[in-house]
Tab-separated table of C-alpha atoms in Angstrom:
chain	number	residue	atom	x	y	z
H	198	UNK	CA	0.000	0.000	0.000
H	199	UNK	CA	1.160	3.539	-0.739
H	200	UNK	CA	1.849	6.165	1.912
H	201	UNK	CA	-1.071	8.593	2.298
H	202	UNK	CA	0.138	10.607	5.321
H	203	UNK	CA	3.765	11.614	5.757
H	204	UNK	CA	4.757	13.758	8.737
H	205	UNK	CA	8.302	15.123	8.812
H	206	UNK	CA	9.794	16.911	11.841
H	207	UNK	CA	6.417	18.416	12.709
H	208	UNK	CA	6.101	21.047	15.426
H	209	UNK	CA	3.424	23.414	16.717
H	210	UNK	CA	4.492	26.254	19.026
H	211	UNK	CA	1.988	28.262	21.050
H	212	UNK	CA	2.664	31.489	22.904
H	213	UNK	CA	1.022	31.756	26.311
H	214	UNK	CA	-0.400	34.904	27.839
H	215	UNK	CA	-2.494	37.702	26.439
H	216	UNK	CA	-3.625	37.409	22.860
H	217	UNK	CA	-1.716	39.581	20.363
H	218	UNK	CA	0.867	40.779	22.916
H	219	UNK	CA	4.074	41.156	20.895
H	220	UNK	CA	2.966	38.684	18.211
H	221	UNK	CA	3.377	41.136	15.300
H	222	UNK	CA	7.071	41.679	16.027
H	223	UNK	CA	7.567	37.931	16.464
H	224	UNK	CA	5.807	37.191	13.181
H	225	UNK	CA	7.939	39.766	11.360
H	226	UNK	CA	11.137	38.251	12.762
H	227	UNK	CA	10.045	34.764	11.723
H	228	UNK	CA	9.046	35.991	8.228
H	229	UNK	CA	12.371	37.803	7.768
H	230	UNK	CA	14.332	34.714	8.858
H	231	UNK	CA	12.350	32.515	6.441
H	232	UNK	CA	12.878	35.015	3.579
H	233	UNK	CA	16.657	34.852	4.111
H	234	UNK	CA	16.632	31.064	4.400
H	235	UNK	CA	17.529	31.206	8.082
H	236	UNK	CA	16.260	29.029	10.919
H	237	UNK	CA	13.115	30.111	12.756
H	238	UNK	CA	14.440	32.245	15.677
H	239	UNK	CA	11.775	30.783	17.977
H	240	UNK	CA	12.274	27.129	16.987
H	241	UNK	CA	14.702	26.439	19.832
H	242	UNK	CA	12.789	28.143	22.623
H	243	UNK	CA	9.772	26.994	24.571
H	244	UNK	CA	9.066	24.046	26.818
H	245	UNK	CA	7.191	20.841	26.119
H	246	UNK	CA	3.583	20.592	27.256
H	247	UNK	CA	4.386	19.090	30.655
H	248	UNK	CA	1.315	19.219	32.900
H	249	UNK	CA	3.091	17.970	36.021
H	250	UNK	CA	4.616	20.025	38.820
H	251	UNK	CA	7.997	19.597	37.104
H	252	UNK	CA	6.860	21.866	34.287
H	253	UNK	CA	9.126	24.866	33.689
H	254	UNK	CA	7.560	28.311	33.392
H	255	UNK	CA	7.977	29.471	29.820
H	256	UNK	CA	6.278	31.956	27.542
H	257	UNK	CA	6.157	29.361	24.745
H	258	UNK	CA	4.854	25.798	24.753
H	259	UNK	CA	5.377	23.103	22.127
H	260	UNK	CA	2.039	21.283	21.776
H	261	UNK	CA	3.712	19.057	19.133
H	262	UNK	CA	7.456	18.760	18.558
H	263	UNK	CA	9.970	16.744	16.486
H	264	UNK	CA	7.283	14.404	15.205
H	265	UNK	CA	7.849	12.180	12.167
H	266	UNK	CA	5.868	9.158	10.962
H	267	UNK	CA	4.147	7.637	7.935
H	268	UNK	CA	0.722	6.042	7.522
H	269	UNK	CA	-0.189	3.767	4.644
H	270	UNK	CA	-3.415	3.567	2.678
H	271	UNK	CA	-6.050	1.339	4.288
H	272	UNK	CA	-4.513	1.400	7.773
H	273	UNK	CA	-6.635	1.968	10.868
H	274	UNK	CA	-4.278	3.724	13.265
H	275	UNK	CA	-5.019	4.425	16.920
H	276	UNK	CA	-3.654	7.655	18.404
H	277	UNK	CA	-3.300	7.322	22.162
H	278	UNK	CA	-1.742	9.278	24.977
H	279	UNK	CA	-2.586	11.072	28.190
H	280	UNK	CA	-4.498	14.357	28.234
H	281	UNK	CA	-2.208	17.125	27.000
H	282	UNK	CA	-0.050	14.722	24.982
H	283	UNK	CA	-0.706	16.595	21.716
H	284	UNK	CA	-3.321	14.324	20.128
H	285	UNK	CA	-5.897	17.002	19.320
H	286	UNK	CA	-3.243	19.421	18.039
H	287	UNK	CA	-1.857	16.752	15.719
H	288	UNK	CA	-5.296	15.951	14.338
H	289	UNK	CA	-6.063	19.642	13.767
H	290	UNK	CA	-2.852	19.961	11.766
H	291	UNK	CA	-3.667	16.844	9.718
H	292	UNK	CA	-7.198	18.189	9.174
H	293	UNK	CA	-5.739	21.516	7.983
H	294	UNK	CA	-7.566	23.405	10.726
H	295	UNK	CA	-4.319	24.839	12.038
H	296	UNK	CA	-0.912	25.195	10.394
H	297	UNK	CA	2.313	23.751	11.814
H	298	UNK	CA	4.993	26.078	13.167
H	299	UNK	CA	7.774	23.910	11.732
H	300	UNK	CA	8.002	20.749	9.696
H	301	UNK	CA	5.946	19.387	6.847
H	302	UNK	CA	2.825	17.267	6.346
H	303	UNK	CA	2.082	15.547	3.028
H	304	UNK	CA	-1.423	14.121	2.566
H	305	UNK	CA	-2.760	12.252	-0.462
H	306	UNK	CA	-6.541	12.398	-0.740
H	307	UNK	CA	-9.542	14.121	0.784
H	308	UNK	CA	-9.736	14.354	4.581
H	309	UNK	CA	-12.944	14.271	6.653
H	310	UNK	CA	-12.647	14.951	10.376
H	311	UNK	CA	-14.849	14.574	13.424
H	312	UNK	CA	-12.897	16.362	16.135
H	313	UNK	CA	-15.498	18.045	18.328
H	314	UNK	CA	-19.277	18.050	18.735
H	315	UNK	CA	-20.608	20.126	15.838
H	316	UNK	CA	-17.369	20.195	13.842
H	317	UNK	CA	-18.065	21.401	10.296
H	318	UNK	CA	-21.724	22.202	10.985
H	319	UNK	CA	-23.428	25.577	10.684
H	320	UNK	CA	-25.786	25.911	13.654
H	321	UNK	CA	-28.461	27.863	11.778
H	322	UNK	CA	-28.627	25.412	8.866
H	323	UNK	CA	-30.724	22.242	8.892
H	324	UNK	CA	-29.293	18.746	8.989
H	325	UNK	CA	-30.087	18.360	5.275
H	326	UNK	CA	-28.314	21.609	4.381
H	327	UNK	CA	-25.267	20.681	6.456
H	328	UNK	CA	-24.977	17.304	4.726
H	329	UNK	CA	-24.903	18.950	1.299
H	330	UNK	CA	-22.539	21.691	2.469
H	331	UNK	CA	-20.044	19.148	3.834
H	332	UNK	CA	-20.226	17.093	0.664
H	333	UNK	CA	-19.533	20.188	-1.415
H	334	UNK	CA	-16.526	21.051	0.757
H	335	UNK	CA	-15.182	17.548	0.048
H	336	UNK	CA	-15.492	18.234	-3.688
H	337	UNK	CA	-18.522	16.011	-4.329
H	338	UNK	CA	-21.188	16.799	-6.916
H	339	UNK	CA	-24.812	17.089	-5.849
H	340	UNK	CA	-25.875	13.807	-7.495
H	341	UNK	CA	-23.073	12.013	-5.597
H	342	UNK	CA	-24.376	13.401	-2.315
H	343	UNK	CA	-27.938	12.455	-3.318
H	344	UNK	CA	-26.869	8.799	-3.604
H	345	UNK	CA	-25.507	8.819	-0.050
H	346	UNK	CA	-28.133	11.025	1.597
H	347	UNK	CA	-30.575	8.323	2.768
H	348	UNK	CA	-27.751	6.161	4.147
H	349	UNK	CA	-26.372	9.091	6.145
H	350	UNK	CA	-29.768	9.969	7.637
H	351	UNK	CA	-30.587	6.345	8.422
H	352	UNK	CA	-27.210	5.665	10.067
H	353	UNK	CA	-27.473	8.820	12.185
H	354	UNK	CA	-31.091	8.115	13.142
H	355	UNK	CA	-32.194	11.720	12.522
H	356	UNK	CA	-34.851	11.218	9.817
H	357	UNK	CA	-37.480	13.110	11.838
H	358	UNK	CA	-35.141	16.041	12.448
H	359	UNK	CA	-33.245	16.337	9.161
H	360	UNK	CA	-35.054	19.570	8.250
H	361	UNK	CA	-34.558	21.098	11.694
H	362	UNK	CA	-31.667	23.527	12.365
H	363	UNK	CA	-28.827	21.586	13.988
H	364	UNK	CA	-28.615	24.136	16.823
H	365	UNK	CA	-31.652	22.298	18.234
H	366	UNK	CA	-29.963	18.877	18.083
H	367	UNK	CA	-28.692	17.172	21.213
H	368	UNK	CA	-24.954	16.510	21.453
H	369	UNK	CA	-25.605	12.830	20.716
H	370	UNK	CA	-27.550	13.660	17.556
H	371	UNK	CA	-24.806	16.049	16.444
H	372	UNK	CA	-22.129	13.389	16.900
H	373	UNK	CA	-24.161	10.727	15.085
H	374	UNK	CA	-24.836	12.985	12.122
H	375	UNK	CA	-21.275	14.317	12.075
H	376	UNK	CA	-19.837	10.804	12.002
H	377	UNK	CA	-22.294	9.630	9.350
H	378	UNK	CA	-21.434	12.589	7.111
H	379	UNK	CA	-17.707	11.991	7.542
H	380	UNK	CA	-17.923	8.229	6.965
H	381	UNK	CA	-20.432	8.031	4.107
H	382	UNK	CA	-19.209	10.920	1.934
H	383	UNK	CA	-16.221	8.790	0.934
H	384	UNK	CA	-13.111	10.722	1.977
H	385	UNK	CA	-9.834	8.902	1.437
H	386	UNK	CA	-8.813	9.691	5.035
H	387	UNK	CA	-11.189	9.673	8.020
H	388	UNK	CA	-10.026	11.295	11.283
H	389	UNK	CA	-12.097	10.685	14.422
H	390	UNK	CA	-11.243	12.202	17.806
H	391	UNK	CA	-12.586	10.882	21.125
H	392	UNK	CA	-15.830	12.766	20.484
H	393	UNK	CA	-17.467	9.346	19.864
H	394	UNK	CA	-17.568	8.940	23.645
H	395	UNK	CA	-20.554	11.328	23.576
H	396	UNK	CA	-22.589	8.692	21.742
H	397	UNK	CA	-24.296	5.770	23.445
H	398	UNK	CA	-22.945	2.207	23.446
H	399	UNK	CA	-25.090	1.131	20.477
H	400	UNK	CA	-23.861	4.007	18.320
H	401	UNK	CA	-20.213	3.465	19.317
H	402	UNK	CA	-20.524	-0.162	18.204
H	403	UNK	CA	-22.045	0.929	14.871
H	404	UNK	CA	-19.349	3.552	14.368
H	405	UNK	CA	-16.518	1.087	15.008
H	406	UNK	CA	-18.139	-1.370	12.592
H	407	UNK	CA	-18.412	1.336	9.934
H	408	UNK	CA	-14.761	2.349	10.331
H	409	UNK	CA	-13.716	-1.283	9.902
H	410	UNK	CA	-15.921	-1.539	6.811
H	411	UNK	CA	-14.541	1.544	5.057
H	412	UNK	CA	-10.977	0.456	5.745
H	413	UNK	CA	-11.305	-3.160	4.619
H	414	UNK	CA	-13.781	-2.678	1.796
H	415	UNK	CA	-12.825	0.683	0.346
H	416	UNK	CA	-9.155	0.879	1.328
H	417	UNK	CA	-9.656	4.140	3.187
H	418	UNK	CA	-7.370	5.260	5.990
H	419	UNK	CA	-8.696	5.897	9.512
H	420	UNK	CA	-7.050	7.750	12.403
H	421	UNK	CA	-8.898	7.077	15.653
H	422	UNK	CA	-8.280	8.780	19.010
H	423	UNK	CA	-9.694	7.203	22.158
H	424	UNK	CA	-8.945	6.622	25.836
H	425	UNK	CA	-10.880	3.351	25.606
H	426	UNK	CA	-8.316	0.609	25.161
H	427	UNK	CA	-10.936	-2.073	24.355
H	428	UNK	CA	-12.109	0.094	21.422
H	429	UNK	CA	-8.515	0.670	20.277
H	430	UNK	CA	-7.748	-3.056	20.428
H	431	UNK	CA	-10.960	-3.960	18.580
H	432	UNK	CA	-10.529	-1.464	15.767
H	433	UNK	CA	-6.884	-0.575	15.168
H	434	UNK	CA	-4.176	-2.517	13.354
H	435	UNK	CA	-1.430	-0.262	14.676
H	436	UNK	CA	-1.021	2.679	17.047
H	437	UNK	CA	1.078	5.706	17.782
H	438	UNK	CA	1.638	6.904	21.354
H	439	UNK	CA	2.132	10.593	22.052
H	440	UNK	CA	3.658	12.038	25.202
H	441	UNK	CA	4.311	15.711	25.955
H	442	UNK	CA	3.862	16.549	22.284
H	443	UNK	CA	6.339	13.970	20.998
H	444	UNK	CA	6.057	10.578	19.318
H	445	UNK	CA	6.941	7.901	21.880
H	446	UNK	CA	6.011	4.755	19.954
H	447	UNK	CA	4.659	3.573	16.594
H	448	UNK	CA	3.883	-0.072	16.019
H	449	UNK	CA	1.465	-2.909	16.708
H	450	UNK	CA	-1.607	-2.293	18.845
H	451	UNK	CA	-0.942	-4.907	21.536
H	452	UNK	CA	2.467	-3.462	22.387
H	453	UNK	CA	1.131	0.103	22.210
H	454	UNK	CA	-1.732	-0.601	24.631
H	455	UNK	CA	0.623	-2.317	27.067
H	456	UNK	CA	3.025	0.635	26.938
H	457	UNK	CA	0.185	3.144	27.357
H	458	UNK	CA	-1.297	1.373	30.374
H	459	UNK	CA	2.112	1.382	32.030
H	460	UNK	CA	3.032	5.004	31.230
H	461	UNK	CA	2.201	6.139	34.746
H	462	UNK	CA	3.862	3.131	36.297
H	463	UNK	CA	7.325	3.383	34.726
H	464	UNK	CA	8.179	6.543	36.667
H	465	UNK	CA	6.957	5.105	39.981
H	466	UNK	CA	8.841	2.359	41.786
H	467	UNK	CA	5.729	1.461	43.788
H	468	UNK	CA	2.237	2.681	44.456
H	469	UNK	CA	1.468	3.425	48.112
H	470	UNK	CA	0.989	0.139	49.939
H	471	UNK	CA	-0.708	1.807	52.925
H	472	UNK	CA	-3.470	4.368	52.462
H	473	UNK	CA	-4.121	6.402	55.597
H	474	UNK	CA	-7.330	8.085	56.700
H	475	UNK	CA	-6.516	11.447	55.110
H	476	UNK	CA	-5.577	9.870	51.751
H	477	UNK	CA	-8.792	7.863	51.762
H	478	UNK	CA	-10.833	10.939	52.646
H	479	UNK	CA	-9.392	12.803	49.646
H	480	UNK	CA	-10.269	9.897	47.352
H	481	UNK	CA	-13.856	9.516	48.562
H	482	UNK	CA	-15.976	10.017	45.449
H	483	UNK	CA	-19.177	10.600	47.374
H	484	UNK	CA	-21.755	9.223	49.750
H	485	UNK	CA	-24.941	7.944	48.225
H	486	UNK	CA	-28.279	7.910	50.031
H	487	UNK	CA	-27.036	9.144	53.367
H	488	UNK	CA	-25.993	12.161	55.424
H	489	UNK	CA	-24.577	10.975	58.771
H	490	UNK	CA	-21.544	8.652	58.539
H	491	UNK	CA	-22.085	5.219	60.012
H	492	UNK	CA	-18.381	4.355	59.732
H	493	UNK	CA	-14.873	5.775	59.431
H	494	UNK	CA	-12.393	4.036	57.125
H	495	UNK	CA	-9.066	4.461	58.926
H	496	UNK	CA	-6.627	2.552	56.720
H	497	UNK	CA	-6.341	0.277	53.694
H	498	UNK	CA	-3.225	-1.892	53.289
H	499	UNK	CA	-1.921	-4.018	50.414
H	500	UNK	CA	-0.036	-7.014	51.829
H	501	UNK	CA	1.992	-9.917	50.462
H	502	UNK	CA	1.831	-13.510	51.689
H	503	UNK	CA	4.079	-12.668	54.650
H	504	UNK	CA	1.832	-9.828	55.744
H	505	UNK	CA	4.293	-7.130	54.629
H	506	UNK	CA	3.004	-3.949	52.898
H	507	UNK	CA	3.906	-3.738	49.192
H	508	UNK	CA	2.274	-2.832	45.892
H	509	UNK	CA	4.523	-4.854	43.543
H	510	UNK	CA	3.990	-8.598	43.193
H	511	UNK	CA	4.844	-11.574	41.057
H	512	UNK	CA	2.078	-13.942	40.014
H	513	UNK	CA	3.549	-16.501	42.432
H	514	UNK	CA	2.624	-14.323	45.426
H	515	UNK	CA	-0.735	-14.078	47.135
H	516	UNK	CA	-2.200	-10.597	47.616
H	517	UNK	CA	-4.308	-9.396	50.534
H	518	UNK	CA	-6.265	-6.166	50.859
H	519	UNK	CA	-6.853	-5.208	54.509
H	520	UNK	CA	-9.464	-2.680	55.648
H	521	UNK	CA	-9.352	-1.071	59.113
H	522	UNK	CA	-12.528	0.808	60.031
H	523	UNK	CA	-14.745	1.949	62.904
H	524	UNK	CA	-18.522	1.370	63.003
H	525	UNK	CA	-20.406	4.141	64.829
H	526	UNK	CA	-23.880	2.606	65.063
H	527	UNK	CA	-25.653	-0.624	64.187
H	528	UNK	CA	-25.701	-1.334	60.445
H	529	UNK	CA	-28.322	-4.044	59.839
H	530	UNK	CA	-27.162	-4.878	56.297
H	531	UNK	CA	-23.432	-4.095	56.009
H	532	UNK	CA	-21.384	-4.841	52.873
H	533	UNK	CA	-17.792	-4.297	51.727
H	534	UNK	CA	-17.494	-4.693	47.970
H	535	UNK	CA	-14.265	-4.514	45.972
H	536	UNK	CA	-14.205	-4.210	42.191
H	537	UNK	CA	-11.119	-4.789	40.073
H	538	UNK	CA	-11.531	-2.157	37.356
H	539	UNK	CA	-9.912	-1.616	33.971
H	540	UNK	CA	-8.446	1.584	32.559
H	541	UNK	CA	-11.957	2.863	31.739
H	542	UNK	CA	-13.164	2.184	35.305
H	543	UNK	CA	-15.285	-0.758	34.141
H	544	UNK	CA	-15.570	-3.551	36.709
H	545	UNK	CA	-13.955	-6.781	35.494
H	546	UNK	CA	-14.264	-8.645	38.806
H	547	UNK	CA	-16.392	-8.108	41.930
H	548	UNK	CA	-16.201	-9.660	45.370
H	549	UNK	CA	-17.907	-8.789	48.630
H	550	UNK	CA	-17.625	-9.567	52.302
H	551	UNK	CA	-20.960	-11.382	52.359
H	552	UNK	CA	-19.611	-13.977	49.888
H	553	UNK	CA	-18.053	-15.591	52.950
H	554	UNK	CA	-20.380	-17.720	55.062
H	555	UNK	CA	-18.629	-16.680	58.299
H	556	UNK	CA	-19.983	-13.132	58.108
H	557	UNK	CA	-23.390	-12.016	59.340
H	558	UNK	CA	-24.945	-9.016	57.639
H	559	UNK	CA	-25.593	-7.041	60.839
H	560	UNK	CA	-22.569	-5.277	62.301
H	561	UNK	CA	-22.449	-3.450	65.661
H	562	UNK	CA	-20.379	-0.439	66.851
H	563	UNK	CA	-16.661	-1.078	67.345
H	564	UNK	CA	-13.304	-1.243	65.549
H	565	UNK	CA	-12.902	-3.873	62.831
H	566	UNK	CA	-10.475	-5.274	60.286
H	567	UNK	CA	-11.557	-7.075	57.118
H	568	UNK	CA	-9.200	-8.827	54.703
H	569	UNK	CA	-9.808	-9.980	51.151
H	570	UNK	CA	-7.317	-12.603	49.890
H	571	UNK	CA	-6.357	-13.103	46.243
H	572	UNK	CA	-4.563	-16.421	45.689
H	573	UNK	CA	-1.262	-16.777	43.877
H	574	UNK	CA	-1.364	-17.747	40.186
H	575	UNK	CA	-4.410	-15.536	39.680
H	576	UNK	CA	-3.345	-12.249	38.060
H	577	UNK	CA	-1.503	-11.681	34.768
H	578	UNK	CA	1.172	-9.053	34.075
H	579	UNK	CA	-0.666	-5.772	34.446
H	580	UNK	CA	-1.369	-2.763	36.641
H	581	UNK	CA	-4.524	-3.117	38.697
H	582	UNK	CA	-6.921	-0.664	40.296
H	583	UNK	CA	-9.525	-1.519	42.917
H	584	UNK	CA	-12.653	0.477	43.646
H	585	UNK	CA	-14.046	0.115	47.180
H	586	UNK	CA	-17.694	0.244	48.215
H	587	UNK	CA	-18.661	0.429	51.909
H	588	UNK	CA	-22.401	0.036	52.181
H	589	UNK	CA	-25.111	0.205	54.816
H	590	UNK	CA	-27.849	-1.009	52.475
H	591	UNK	CA	-30.639	1.520	51.790
H	592	UNK	CA	-28.895	4.127	53.959
H	593	UNK	CA	-25.294	4.963	53.028
H	594	UNK	CA	-22.907	3.990	50.254
H	595	UNK	CA	-19.271	5.172	50.289
H	596	UNK	CA	-17.375	4.872	46.983
H	597	UNK	CA	-13.572	5.099	46.574
H	598	UNK	CA	-12.955	4.840	42.812
H	599	UNK	CA	-9.620	3.245	41.816
H	600	UNK	CA	-8.048	4.093	45.182
H	601	UNK	CA	-6.029	0.848	45.549
H	602	UNK	CA	-3.316	0.277	42.920
H	603	UNK	CA	-0.765	-2.498	42.533
H	604	UNK	CA	1.377	-4.176	39.865
H	605	UNK	CA	1.786	-7.850	39.044
H	606	UNK	CA	4.487	-9.475	36.921
H	607	UNK	CA	3.587	-12.917	35.558
H	608	UNK	CA	6.218	-15.496	36.462
H	609	UNK	CA	6.468	-19.035	35.148
H	610	UNK	CA	9.677	-20.798	34.049
H	611	UNK	CA	7.720	-22.670	31.347
H	612	UNK	CA	6.076	-19.479	30.067
H	613	UNK	CA	7.892	-18.785	26.810
H	614	UNK	CA	5.364	-18.294	24.053
H	615	UNK	CA	2.347	-15.997	24.521
H	616	UNK	CA	-0.141	-16.372	21.661
H	617	UNK	CA	-2.746	-14.190	23.375
H	618	UNK	CA	-3.415	-10.524	23.943
H	619	UNK	CA	-2.719	-8.481	27.053
H	620	UNK	CA	-5.071	-9.775	29.738
H	621	UNK	CA	-5.976	-9.265	33.387
H	622	UNK	CA	-6.171	-12.809	34.733
H	623	UNK	CA	-3.859	-15.777	34.256
H	624	UNK	CA	-5.109	-18.434	36.691
H	625	UNK	CA	-3.267	-21.721	36.892
H	626	UNK	CA	-5.936	-24.199	35.824
H	627	UNK	CA	-5.782	-27.984	35.820
H	628	UNK	CA	-5.002	-29.472	32.403
H	629	UNK	CA	-4.750	-33.028	31.145
H	630	UNK	CA	-3.009	-34.357	28.045
H	631	UNK	CA	-3.714	-37.976	27.084
H	632	UNK	CA	-2.413	-39.897	24.115
H	633	UNK	CA	-4.986	-42.101	22.459
H	634	UNK	CA	-4.260	-45.744	21.910
H	635	UNK	CA	-4.483	-47.233	18.422
H	636	UNK	CA	-7.907	-48.673	19.317
H	637	UNK	CA	-9.277	-45.258	20.260
H	638	UNK	CA	-8.252	-43.482	17.058
């Protein structure tokens, strides 16, 4: 397949502060340098877009810097990275919404983009008028748009509202119509930012299916930005990872997702193994259905098989989560629930105190400890987050989203070949291998 997007040493520099302050003189200096064939005088200044406390104060910030890559026709490429990594800036440059400060972008073919809710729509125009306007912008003739019109309206589910000004559409309707216009008007390159998250689950599934269809059937190229790793893994053949405005990785999706999920872990030797009362209080997401606290969570500890606090394990170690708390008055139906959650905060495993037969639902005032034990040979190589629920049923419900974090490294001397994707669980199950006799064949 031929290369349809070629990015060479791309950079986008923004000046912070008041708009227009000193920009005319800067623009003149840059123009004069370019006229004489000299280097941009501002190309070497500025800091990267570092959102941490380590960030250096600077008048200039590189939203994208020193970025080079190529994308071939028919590829579905995921663009992933933390907030502020430069994803949206890159897509705006590729969509020709903004110009690069340095570097060059070569694109072969028409580009349709869905970057924000309402992108490319005129609020006062109807859905019908916006469809034809977008098709015209893409260089299509009216009869070509006519052939696609019914499919667009049907896919977006806006038949009843197609002659209504889009300013009266909900955000979900805007996203559905915007995606349908971009996908069905046959651009050679389709760019979709994480705006699809606005749509419901049914529409997201349809959109992913459509992107797969246009890539496989029509050989069109798709760039897809999302924080949902399941969506990235389902849709994309390859990925690029951005960090602080720079390209950190380009390659296969499985490796990219693994690297992305561990971006926050590589710079940390360990997560806190003991969470004190103040830390827990700061991470309390809210109390549901209650006003007066029936308990105080004093401490949560992550322990290994020897009872020592740690947040780094091998798969050959058991893991225990210990809760220390005080009950202030009788709770007739008390529950502790832990949920192992994925990167999108979706529960992939639940367990609760009442699963054990030794516990009665009613709990009386006093100080308590509760421990949940995970056996060895249970987790795969991954970083795990646990959400805690402390519940007095029908009265109070305390939620601590993703407050417990730990890492596991899978360990098995016979584990050489891994023909499966990144996973969360790797339990050691019982297997049997039996050779059939000649009579059984």
